[in-house]
């Protein structure tokens, strides 16, 4: 919107032209239904309603191309930390390629990202946003583009409650092959480096490095802006907590869903990445049950004329939530201490 020009741009498209008075004006689109509130700040010292802090006002008219570039880049009039979170960034990328809004299932995101300039493939750009958030980006079984941020993986009911029990007893979805790996050194990562736009941060766990030596891990989070060093450190702490401790792991299981099409087939087809499953094994001749909760990290189908094999690639479930999003003033979710998953203020 340009002061004196009275044109309202939404996502790079001129939606309304008319007369706006200084202060707050309500604009009703025709034929679209929603009502939009626009706030002008034409004079030095005037104030803007904090509820719409993301609205930038320009003193000269802007072309639709310029507005479109600003929208695509995720620029705001007030800069960091009021930039895009990862879910909004992926939404902008999908807008740029015309992906239908109805075919999206995007979490908010736990990491604020710097401006994105539309270069490279949309797929790599979306994956870069997901990597910076340590979330999951994939196309779901229903064809929707799905982003599940790291907070989703610790708070959503599908992630904290098992969506299937795979085992070798009655009432469980049977696997015909299971991989159990007790070689914990193959999986431990106790020194984590996160690279961001302003440099890099490294965190390590002394107890783990003393016991197992230094095992390096790295995350490319270049979309975190120069001023986001504390965000990169938060991300590194999250990654470190996932892999610093030794534990027996179940990397994968294989299931033949056609063995019971009325029960096993819907179970296997209903699973998505990030969801929790319980895997149970009862050693022959023993009385105990080995049980582990896992998170689905990958799914593959091998379909032949006489068989259908579904392989689930698994990781241990994420430990309890400790790295909440930092407090962001003016944000409905992250602007309150003690709300979803416990927001934190850095000291």
PDB file of N, CA and C in Angstrom, residues 117-189:
ATOM      1  N   UNK A 117      15.296 -15.516  -1.375  1.00  0.00           N
ATOM      2  CA  UNK A 117      15.262 -15.051  -2.754  1.00  0.00           C
ATOM      3  C   UNK A 117      15.021 -16.269  -3.631  1.00  0.00           C
ATOM      4  N   UNK A 118      14.038 -16.177  -4.505  1.00  0.00           N
ATOM      5  CA  UNK A 118      13.573 -17.340  -5.255  1.00  0.00           C
ATOM      6  C   UNK A 118      14.530 -17.845  -6.307  1.00  0.00           C
ATOM      7  N   UNK A 119      15.589 -18.510  -5.896  1.00  0.00           N
ATOM      8  CA  UNK A 119      16.517 -19.141  -6.827  1.00  0.00           C
ATOM      9  C   UNK A 119      16.600 -20.625  -6.507  1.00  0.00           C
ATOM     10  N   UNK A 120      16.964 -21.423  -7.511  1.00  0.00           N
ATOM     11  CA  UNK A 120      17.027 -22.856  -7.301  1.00  0.00           C
ATOM     12  C   UNK A 120      15.657 -23.485  -7.413  1.00  0.00           C
ATOM     13  N   UNK A 121      15.593 -24.776  -7.165  1.00  0.00           N
ATOM     14  CA  UNK A 121      14.328 -25.491  -7.319  1.00  0.00           C
ATOM     15  C   UNK A 121      13.434 -25.273  -6.101  1.00  0.00           C
ATOM     16  N   UNK A 122      12.111 -25.235  -6.296  1.00  0.00           N
ATOM     17  CA  UNK A 122      11.194 -25.107  -5.165  1.00  0.00           C
ATOM     18  C   UNK A 122      11.369 -26.250  -4.161  1.00  0.00           C
ATOM     19  N   UNK A 123      11.656 -27.454  -4.666  1.00  0.00           N
ATOM     20  CA  UNK A 123      11.829 -28.602  -3.775  1.00  0.00           C
ATOM     21  C   UNK A 123      13.007 -28.379  -2.825  1.00  0.00           C
ATOM     22  N   UNK A 124      14.146 -27.932  -3.363  1.00  0.00           N
ATOM     23  CA  UNK A 124      15.315 -27.711  -2.509  1.00  0.00           C
ATOM     24  C   UNK A 124      15.083 -26.551  -1.546  1.00  0.00           C
ATOM     25  N   UNK A 125      14.329 -25.536  -1.980  1.00  0.00           N
ATOM     26  CA  UNK A 125      14.034 -24.399  -1.107  1.00  0.00           C
ATOM     27  C   UNK A 125      13.152 -24.830   0.068  1.00  0.00           C
ATOM     28  N   UNK A 126      12.149 -25.665  -0.207  1.00  0.00           N
ATOM     29  CA  UNK A 126      11.291 -26.174   0.872  1.00  0.00           C
ATOM     30  C   UNK A 126      12.088 -27.054   1.821  1.00  0.00           C
ATOM     31  N   UNK A 127      12.967 -27.889   1.273  1.00  0.00           N
ATOM     32  CA  UNK A 127      13.761 -28.778   2.112  1.00  0.00           C
ATOM     33  C   UNK A 127      14.728 -27.982   2.977  1.00  0.00           C
ATOM     34  N   UNK A 128      15.269 -26.891   2.434  1.00  0.00           N
ATOM     35  CA  UNK A 128      16.171 -26.046   3.217  1.00  0.00           C
ATOM     36  C   UNK A 128      15.442 -25.424   4.401  1.00  0.00           C
ATOM     37  N   UNK A 129      14.197 -25.014   4.199  1.00  0.00           N
ATOM     38  CA  UNK A 129      13.404 -24.459   5.300  1.00  0.00           C
ATOM     39  C   UNK A 129      13.134 -25.528   6.356  1.00  0.00           C
ATOM     40  N   UNK A 130      12.824 -26.740   5.905  1.00  0.00           N
ATOM     41  CA  UNK A 130      12.570 -27.836   6.843  1.00  0.00           C
ATOM     42  C   UNK A 130      13.836 -28.196   7.612  1.00  0.00           C
ATOM     43  N   UNK A 131      14.987 -28.193   6.943  1.00  0.00           N
ATOM     44  CA  UNK A 131      16.250 -28.501   7.609  1.00  0.00           C
ATOM     45  C   UNK A 131      16.572 -27.475   8.687  1.00  0.00           C
ATOM     46  N   UNK A 132      16.312 -26.196   8.380  1.00  0.00           N
ATOM     47  CA  UNK A 132      16.590 -25.144   9.353  1.00  0.00           C
ATOM     48  C   UNK A 132      15.707 -25.265  10.580  1.00  0.00           C
ATOM     49  N   UNK A 133      14.564 -25.911  10.425  1.00  0.00           N
ATOM     50  CA  UNK A 133      13.647 -26.117  11.540  1.00  0.00           C
ATOM     51  C   UNK A 133      13.822 -27.497  12.163  1.00  0.00           C
ATOM     52  N   UNK A 134      14.602 -28.372  11.501  1.00  0.00           N
ATOM     53  CA  UNK A 134      14.710 -29.777  11.883  1.00  0.00           C
ATOM     54  C   UNK A 134      13.331 -30.424  11.905  1.00  0.00           C
ATOM     55  N   UNK A 135      12.554 -30.111  10.866  1.00  0.00           N
ATOM     56  CA  UNK A 135      11.230 -30.690  10.709  1.00  0.00           C
ATOM     57  C   UNK A 135      11.204 -31.692   9.573  1.00  0.00           C
ATOM     58  N   UNK A 136      10.014 -32.116   9.210  1.00  0.00           N
ATOM     59  CA  UNK A 136       9.810 -33.098   8.146  1.00  0.00           C
ATOM     60  C   UNK A 136       9.032 -32.455   7.005  1.00  0.00           C
ATOM     61  N   UNK A 137       9.500 -32.631   5.783  1.00  0.00           N
ATOM     62  CA  UNK A 137       8.870 -32.087   4.586  1.00  0.00           C
ATOM     63  C   UNK A 137       8.650 -33.235   3.611  1.00  0.00           C
ATOM     64  N   UNK A 138       7.386 -33.458   3.204  1.00  0.00           N
ATOM     65  CA  UNK A 138       7.101 -34.586   2.319  1.00  0.00           C
ATOM     66  C   UNK A 138       5.723 -34.398   1.688  1.00  0.00           C
ATOM     67  N   UNK A 139       5.431 -35.236   0.715  1.00  0.00           N
ATOM     68  CA  UNK A 139       4.097 -35.291   0.117  1.00  0.00           C
ATOM     69  C   UNK A 139       3.359 -36.449   0.767  1.00  0.00           C
ATOM     70  N   UNK A 140       2.241 -36.154   1.410  1.00  0.00           N
ATOM     71  CA  UNK A 140       1.500 -37.163   2.154  1.00  0.00           C
ATOM     72  C   UNK A 140       0.749 -38.132   1.256  1.00  0.00           C
ATOM     73  N   UNK A 141       0.207 -39.148   1.883  1.00  0.00           N
ATOM     74  CA  UNK A 141      -0.534 -40.159   1.142  1.00  0.00           C
ATOM     75  C   UNK A 141      -1.759 -39.617   0.442  1.00  0.00           C
ATOM     76  N   UNK A 142      -2.284 -38.479   0.917  1.00  0.00           N
ATOM     77  CA  UNK A 142      -3.450 -37.866   0.285  1.00  0.00           C
ATOM     78  C   UNK A 142      -3.056 -36.847  -0.779  1.00  0.00           C
ATOM     79  N   UNK A 143      -1.759 -36.745  -1.079  1.00  0.00           N
ATOM     80  CA  UNK A 143      -1.285 -35.826  -2.112  1.00  0.00           C
ATOM     81  C   UNK A 143      -0.996 -34.426  -1.631  1.00  0.00           C
ATOM     82  N   UNK A 144      -1.183 -34.143  -0.347  1.00  0.00           N
ATOM     83  CA  UNK A 144      -0.925 -32.806   0.173  1.00  0.00           C
ATOM     84  C   UNK A 144       0.558 -32.609   0.454  1.00  0.00           C
ATOM     85  N   UNK A 145       1.006 -31.374   0.279  1.00  0.00           N
ATOM     86  CA  UNK A 145       2.352 -31.006   0.690  1.00  0.00           C
ATOM     87  C   UNK A 145       2.333 -30.812   2.202  1.00  0.00           C
ATOM     88  N   UNK A 146       3.185 -31.556   2.914  1.00  0.00           N
ATOM     89  CA  UNK A 146       3.123 -31.594   4.371  1.00  0.00           C
ATOM     90  C   UNK A 146       4.445 -31.102   4.963  1.00  0.00           C
ATOM     91  N   UNK A 147       4.344 -30.189   5.920  1.00  0.00           N
ATOM     92  CA  UNK A 147       5.496 -29.793   6.727  1.00  0.00           C
ATOM     93  C   UNK A 147       5.128 -29.975   8.189  1.00  0.00           C
ATOM     94  N   UNK A 148       5.947 -30.754   8.889  1.00  0.00           N
ATOM     95  CA  UNK A 148       5.745 -30.970  10.315  1.00  0.00           C
ATOM     96  C   UNK A 148       6.978 -30.474  11.044  1.00  0.00           C
ATOM     97  N   UNK A 149       6.814 -29.381  11.791  1.00  0.00           N
ATOM     98  CA  UNK A 149       7.972 -28.792  12.461  1.00  0.00           C
ATOM     99  C   UNK A 149       8.378 -29.633  13.670  1.00  0.00           C
ATOM    100  N   UNK A 150       9.507 -29.264  14.273  1.00  0.00           N
ATOM    101  CA  UNK A 150      10.016 -30.097  15.366  1.00  0.00           C
ATOM    102  C   UNK A 150       9.098 -30.035  16.583  1.00  0.00           C
ATOM    103  N   UNK A 151       8.371 -28.930  16.740  1.00  0.00           N
ATOM    104  CA  UNK A 151       7.426 -28.872  17.857  1.00  0.00           C
ATOM    105  C   UNK A 151       6.279 -29.852  17.632  1.00  0.00           C
ATOM    106  N   UNK A 152       5.813 -29.994  16.372  1.00  0.00           N
ATOM    107  CA  UNK A 152       4.760 -30.951  16.053  1.00  0.00           C
ATOM    108  C   UNK A 152       5.190 -32.351  16.478  1.00  0.00           C
ATOM    109  N   UNK A 153       6.457 -32.673  16.276  1.00  0.00           N
ATOM    110  CA  UNK A 153       6.945 -34.014  16.549  1.00  0.00           C
ATOM    111  C   UNK A 153       7.026 -34.325  18.039  1.00  0.00           C
ATOM    112  N   UNK A 154       6.847 -33.299  18.882  1.00  0.00           N
ATOM    113  CA  UNK A 154       6.882 -33.529  20.319  1.00  0.00           C
ATOM    114  C   UNK A 154       5.564 -33.233  21.008  1.00  0.00           C
ATOM    115  N   UNK A 155       4.610 -32.652  20.289  1.00  0.00           N
ATOM    116  CA  UNK A 155       3.364 -32.245  20.938  1.00  0.00           C
ATOM    117  C   UNK A 155       2.106 -32.782  20.268  1.00  0.00           C
ATOM    118  N   UNK A 156       2.159 -33.142  18.975  1.00  0.00           N
ATOM    119  CA  UNK A 156       0.955 -33.594  18.287  1.00  0.00           C
ATOM    120  C   UNK A 156       0.555 -34.989  18.765  1.00  0.00           C
ATOM    121  N   UNK A 157      -0.729 -35.250  18.839  1.00  0.00           N
ATOM    122  CA  UNK A 157      -1.211 -36.540  19.349  1.00  0.00           C
ATOM    123  C   UNK A 157      -0.714 -37.716  18.515  1.00  0.00           C
ATOM    124  N   UNK A 158      -0.564 -37.524  17.197  1.00  0.00           N
ATOM    125  CA  UNK A 158      -0.079 -38.607  16.343  1.00  0.00           C
ATOM    126  C   UNK A 158       1.386 -38.919  16.590  1.00  0.00           C
ATOM    127  N   UNK A 159       2.104 -37.952  17.175  1.00  0.00           N
ATOM    128  CA  UNK A 159       3.517 -38.146  17.444  1.00  0.00           C
ATOM    129  C   UNK A 159       3.782 -38.657  18.851  1.00  0.00           C
ATOM    130  N   UNK A 160       2.867 -38.417  19.769  1.00  0.00           N
ATOM    131  CA  UNK A 160       3.093 -38.827  21.154  1.00  0.00           C
ATOM    132  C   UNK A 160       2.252 -40.043  21.544  1.00  0.00           C
ATOM    133  N   UNK A 161       1.335 -40.446  20.680  1.00  0.00           N
ATOM    134  CA  UNK A 161       0.531 -41.650  20.910  1.00  0.00           C
ATOM    135  C   UNK A 161       0.720 -42.607  19.739  1.00  0.00           C
ATOM    136  N   UNK A 162       1.034 -43.871  20.039  1.00  0.00           N
ATOM    137  CA  UNK A 162       1.320 -44.840  18.981  1.00  0.00           C
ATOM    138  C   UNK A 162       0.127 -45.002  18.051  1.00  0.00           C
ATOM    139  N   UNK A 163       0.382 -44.906  16.741  1.00  0.00           N
ATOM    140  CA  UNK A 163      -0.653 -45.063  15.732  1.00  0.00           C
ATOM    141  C   UNK A 163      -0.756 -46.512  15.247  1.00  0.00           C
ATOM    142  N   UNK A 164       0.177 -47.351  15.676  1.00  0.00           N
ATOM    143  CA  UNK A 164       0.150 -48.772  15.326  1.00  0.00           C
ATOM    144  C   UNK A 164       1.080 -49.507  16.278  1.00  0.00           C
ATOM    145  N   UNK A 165       0.756 -50.767  16.541  1.00  0.00           N
ATOM    146  CA  UNK A 165       1.636 -51.638  17.316  1.00  0.00           C
ATOM    147  C   UNK A 165       2.056 -52.786  16.425  1.00  0.00           C
ATOM    148  N   UNK A 166       3.341 -52.861  16.141  1.00  0.00           N
ATOM    149  CA  UNK A 166       3.907 -53.908  15.300  1.00  0.00           C
ATOM    150  C   UNK A 166       4.562 -54.942  16.208  1.00  0.00           C
ATOM    151  N   UNK A 167       4.172 -56.197  16.057  1.00  0.00           N
ATOM    152  CA  UNK A 167       4.711 -57.193  16.970  1.00  0.00           C
ATOM    153  C   UNK A 167       4.535 -58.603  16.470  1.00  0.00           C
ATOM    154  N   UNK A 168       4.729 -59.550  17.393  1.00  0.00           N
ATOM    155  CA  UNK A 168       4.648 -60.967  17.052  1.00  0.00           C
ATOM    156  C   UNK A 168       3.640 -61.700  17.935  1.00  0.00           C
ATOM    157  N   UNK A 169       2.584 -60.972  18.340  1.00  0.00           N
ATOM    158  CA  UNK A 169       1.550 -61.582  19.173  1.00  0.00           C
ATOM    159  C   UNK A 169       0.174 -61.214  18.628  1.00  0.00           C
ATOM    160  N   UNK A 170      -0.840 -61.907  19.117  1.00  0.00           N
ATOM    161  CA  UNK A 170      -2.218 -61.680  18.681  1.00  0.00           C
ATOM    162  C   UNK A 170      -2.636 -60.230  18.935  1.00  0.00           C
ATOM    163  N   UNK A 171      -3.294 -59.636  17.953  1.00  0.00           N
ATOM    164  CA  UNK A 171      -3.771 -58.269  18.082  1.00  0.00           C
ATOM    165  C   UNK A 171      -2.783 -57.216  17.626  1.00  0.00           C
ATOM    166  N   UNK A 172      -1.578 -57.632  17.271  1.00  0.00           N
ATOM    167  CA  UNK A 172      -0.561 -56.710  16.783  1.00  0.00           C
ATOM    168  C   UNK A 172      -0.359 -56.890  15.285  1.00  0.00           C
ATOM    169  N   UNK A 173      -0.007 -55.821  14.600  1.00  0.00           N
ATOM    170  CA  UNK A 173       0.280 -55.931  13.172  1.00  0.00           C
ATOM    171  C   UNK A 173       1.606 -56.679  13.006  1.00  0.00           C
ATOM    172  N   UNK A 174       1.592 -57.870  12.395  1.00  0.00           N
ATOM    173  CA  UNK A 174       2.811 -58.691  12.376  1.00  0.00           C
ATOM    174  C   UNK A 174       3.833 -58.187  11.365  1.00  0.00           C
ATOM    175  N   UNK A 175       5.096 -58.194  11.760  1.00  0.00           N
ATOM    176  CA  UNK A 175       6.183 -57.952  10.827  1.00  0.00           C
ATOM    177  C   UNK A 175       6.777 -59.306  10.468  1.00  0.00           C
ATOM    178  N   UNK A 176       7.353 -59.383   9.298  1.00  0.00           N
ATOM    179  CA  UNK A 176       8.007 -60.634   8.940  1.00  0.00           C
ATOM    180  C   UNK A 176       9.520 -60.482   8.981  1.00  0.00           C
ATOM    181  N   UNK A 177       9.999 -59.231   9.134  1.00  0.00           N
ATOM    182  CA  UNK A 177      11.430 -58.999   9.252  1.00  0.00           C
ATOM    183  C   UNK A 177      11.636 -57.761  10.116  1.00  0.00           C
ATOM    184  N   UNK A 178      12.612 -57.827  11.019  1.00  0.00           N
ATOM    185  CA  UNK A 178      12.902 -56.696  11.904  1.00  0.00           C
ATOM    186  C   UNK A 178      14.412 -56.551  12.030  1.00  0.00           C
ATOM    187  N   UNK A 179      14.881 -55.318  12.061  1.00  0.00           N
ATOM    188  CA  UNK A 179      16.298 -55.028  12.214  1.00  0.00           C
ATOM    189  C   UNK A 179      16.516 -54.394  13.581  1.00  0.00           C
ATOM    190  N   UNK A 180      17.375 -55.007  14.376  1.00  0.00           N
ATOM    191  CA  UNK A 180      17.716 -54.472  15.695  1.00  0.00           C
ATOM    192  C   UNK A 180      19.213 -54.226  15.742  1.00  0.00           C
ATOM    193  N   UNK A 181      19.606 -53.020  16.095  1.00  0.00           N
ATOM    194  CA  UNK A 181      21.012 -52.634  16.074  1.00  0.00           C
ATOM    195  C   UNK A 181      21.451 -52.228  17.471  1.00  0.00           C
ATOM    196  N   UNK A 182      22.321 -53.024  18.053  1.00  0.00           N
ATOM    197  CA  UNK A 182      22.842 -52.711  19.382  1.00  0.00           C
ATOM    198  C   UNK A 182      24.184 -52.007  19.348  1.00  0.00           C
ATOM    199  N   UNK A 183      24.704 -51.732  18.168  1.00  0.00           N
ATOM    200  CA  UNK A 183      25.989 -51.051  18.040  1.00  0.00           C
ATOM    201  C   UNK A 183      25.782 -49.550  18.188  1.00  0.00           C
ATOM    202  N   UNK A 184      25.733 -49.091  19.416  1.00  0.00           N
ATOM    203  CA  UNK A 184      25.324 -47.717  19.683  1.00  0.00           C
ATOM    204  C   UNK A 184      26.292 -46.680  19.116  1.00  0.00           C
ATOM    205  N   UNK A 185      27.564 -47.035  18.932  1.00  0.00           N
ATOM    206  CA  UNK A 185      28.531 -46.049  18.447  1.00  0.00           C
ATOM    207  C   UNK A 185      28.247 -45.616  17.016  1.00  0.00           C
ATOM    208  N   UNK A 186      27.522 -46.461  16.259  1.00  0.00           N
ATOM    209  CA  UNK A 186      27.175 -46.074  14.892  1.00  0.00           C
ATOM    210  C   UNK A 186      26.203 -44.903  14.865  1.00  0.00           C
ATOM    211  N   UNK A 187      25.482 -44.686  15.961  1.00  0.00           N
ATOM    212  CA  UNK A 187      24.402 -43.706  15.959  1.00  0.00           C
ATOM    213  C   UNK A 187      24.687 -42.480  16.818  1.00  0.00           C
ATOM    214  N   UNK A 188      25.612 -42.596  17.757  1.00  0.00           N
ATOM    215  CA  UNK A 188      25.857 -41.479  18.672  1.00  0.00           C
ATOM    216  C   UNK A 188      26.467 -40.281  17.939  1.00  0.00           C
ATOM    217  N   UNK A 189      25.924 -39.102  18.219  1.00  0.00           N
ATOM    218  CA  UNK A 189      26.486 -37.840  17.759  1.00  0.00           C
ATOM    219  C   UNK A 189      26.455 -36.890  18.949  1.00  0.00           C
TER     220      UNK A 189
END
